[in-house]
mmCIF file of C-alpha atoms in Angstrom:
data_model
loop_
_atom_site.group_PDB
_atom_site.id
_atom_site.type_symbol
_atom_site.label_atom_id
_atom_site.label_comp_id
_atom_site.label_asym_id
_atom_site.label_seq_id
_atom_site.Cartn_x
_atom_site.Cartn_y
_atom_site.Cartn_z
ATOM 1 C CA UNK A 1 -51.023 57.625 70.205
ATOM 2 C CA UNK A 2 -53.976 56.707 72.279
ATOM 3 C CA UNK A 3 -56.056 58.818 70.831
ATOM 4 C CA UNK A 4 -55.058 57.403 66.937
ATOM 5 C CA UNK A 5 -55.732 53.958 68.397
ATOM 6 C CA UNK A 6 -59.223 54.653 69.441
ATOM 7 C CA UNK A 7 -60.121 56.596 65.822
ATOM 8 C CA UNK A 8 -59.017 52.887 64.443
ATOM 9 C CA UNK A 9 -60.924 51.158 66.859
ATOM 10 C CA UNK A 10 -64.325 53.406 65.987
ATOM 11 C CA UNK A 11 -63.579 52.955 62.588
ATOM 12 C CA UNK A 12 -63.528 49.062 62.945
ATOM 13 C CA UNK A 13 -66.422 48.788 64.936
ATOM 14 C CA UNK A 14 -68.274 50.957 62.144
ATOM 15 C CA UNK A 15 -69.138 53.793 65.298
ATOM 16 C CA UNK A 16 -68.253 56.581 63.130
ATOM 17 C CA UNK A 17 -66.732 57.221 59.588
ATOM 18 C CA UNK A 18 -64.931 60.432 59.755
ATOM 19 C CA UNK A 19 -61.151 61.669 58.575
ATOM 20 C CA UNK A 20 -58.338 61.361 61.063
ATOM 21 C CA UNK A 21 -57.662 65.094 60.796
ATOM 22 C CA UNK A 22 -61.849 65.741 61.972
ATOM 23 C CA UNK A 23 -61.119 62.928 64.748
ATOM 24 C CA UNK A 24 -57.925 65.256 65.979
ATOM 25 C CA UNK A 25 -59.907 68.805 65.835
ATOM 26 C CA UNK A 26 -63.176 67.321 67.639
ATOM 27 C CA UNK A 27 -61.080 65.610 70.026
ATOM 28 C CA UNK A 28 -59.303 68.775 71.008
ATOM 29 C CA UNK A 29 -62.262 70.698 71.519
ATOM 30 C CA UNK A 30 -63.861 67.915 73.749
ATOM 31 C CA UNK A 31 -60.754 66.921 75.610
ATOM 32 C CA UNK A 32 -61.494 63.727 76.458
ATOM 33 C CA UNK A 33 -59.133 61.695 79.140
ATOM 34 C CA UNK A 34 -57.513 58.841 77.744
ATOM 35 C CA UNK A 35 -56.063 56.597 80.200
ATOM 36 C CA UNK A 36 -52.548 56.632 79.837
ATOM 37 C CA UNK A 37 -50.490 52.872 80.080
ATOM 38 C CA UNK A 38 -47.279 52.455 81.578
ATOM 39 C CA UNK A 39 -45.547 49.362 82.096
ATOM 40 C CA UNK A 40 -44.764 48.313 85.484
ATOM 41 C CA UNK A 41 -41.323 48.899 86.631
ATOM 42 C CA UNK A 42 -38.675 45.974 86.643
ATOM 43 C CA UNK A 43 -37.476 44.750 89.594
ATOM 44 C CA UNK A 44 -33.922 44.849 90.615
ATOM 45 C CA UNK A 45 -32.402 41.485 90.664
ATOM 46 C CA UNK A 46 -29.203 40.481 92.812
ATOM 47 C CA UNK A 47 -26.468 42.781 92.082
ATOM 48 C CA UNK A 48 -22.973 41.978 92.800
ATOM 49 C CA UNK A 49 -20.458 44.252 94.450
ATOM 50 C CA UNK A 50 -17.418 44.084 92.472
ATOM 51 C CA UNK A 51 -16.101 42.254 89.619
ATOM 52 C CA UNK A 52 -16.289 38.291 89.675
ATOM 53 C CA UNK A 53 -18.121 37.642 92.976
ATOM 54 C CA UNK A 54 -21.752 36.544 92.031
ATOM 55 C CA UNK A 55 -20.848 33.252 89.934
ATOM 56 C CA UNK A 56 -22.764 30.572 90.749
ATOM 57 C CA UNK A 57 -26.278 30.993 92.893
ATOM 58 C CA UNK A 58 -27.633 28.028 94.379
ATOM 59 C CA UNK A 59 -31.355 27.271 93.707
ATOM 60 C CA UNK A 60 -31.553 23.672 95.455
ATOM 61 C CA UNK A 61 -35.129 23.258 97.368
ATOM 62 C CA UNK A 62 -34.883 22.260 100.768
ATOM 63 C CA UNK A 63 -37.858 19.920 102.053
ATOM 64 C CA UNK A 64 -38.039 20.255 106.090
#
């Protein structure tokens, strides 16, 4: 997928004008690393311990 997005990207910016199938055979034989995203893992909120025990949560700001 990363690899498809930068053949798009080349083509856009008018680096190269070649056939996706050419991009995919010269980028196998050059192996380039792409840097790979991942999303940052979601935090745990509060969890409650059994059924009906976590309904209402207080959010007033105390000023000391």
């Amino acid at each position: 997928m990363a690899s498809q997005i930068f053949f798009y990207q080349m083509l856009n910016d008018t680096k190269a004008f070649i056939n996706l199938s050419i991009f995919y055979k010269y980028a196998r034989t050059l192996n380039p690393d792409f840097k790979r995203f991942k999303k940052p893992k979601q935090k745990i909120g509060i969890r409650a311990s059994s059924t009906l025990t976590l309904l209402h949560m207080d959010t007033t700001i105390l000023r000391v």
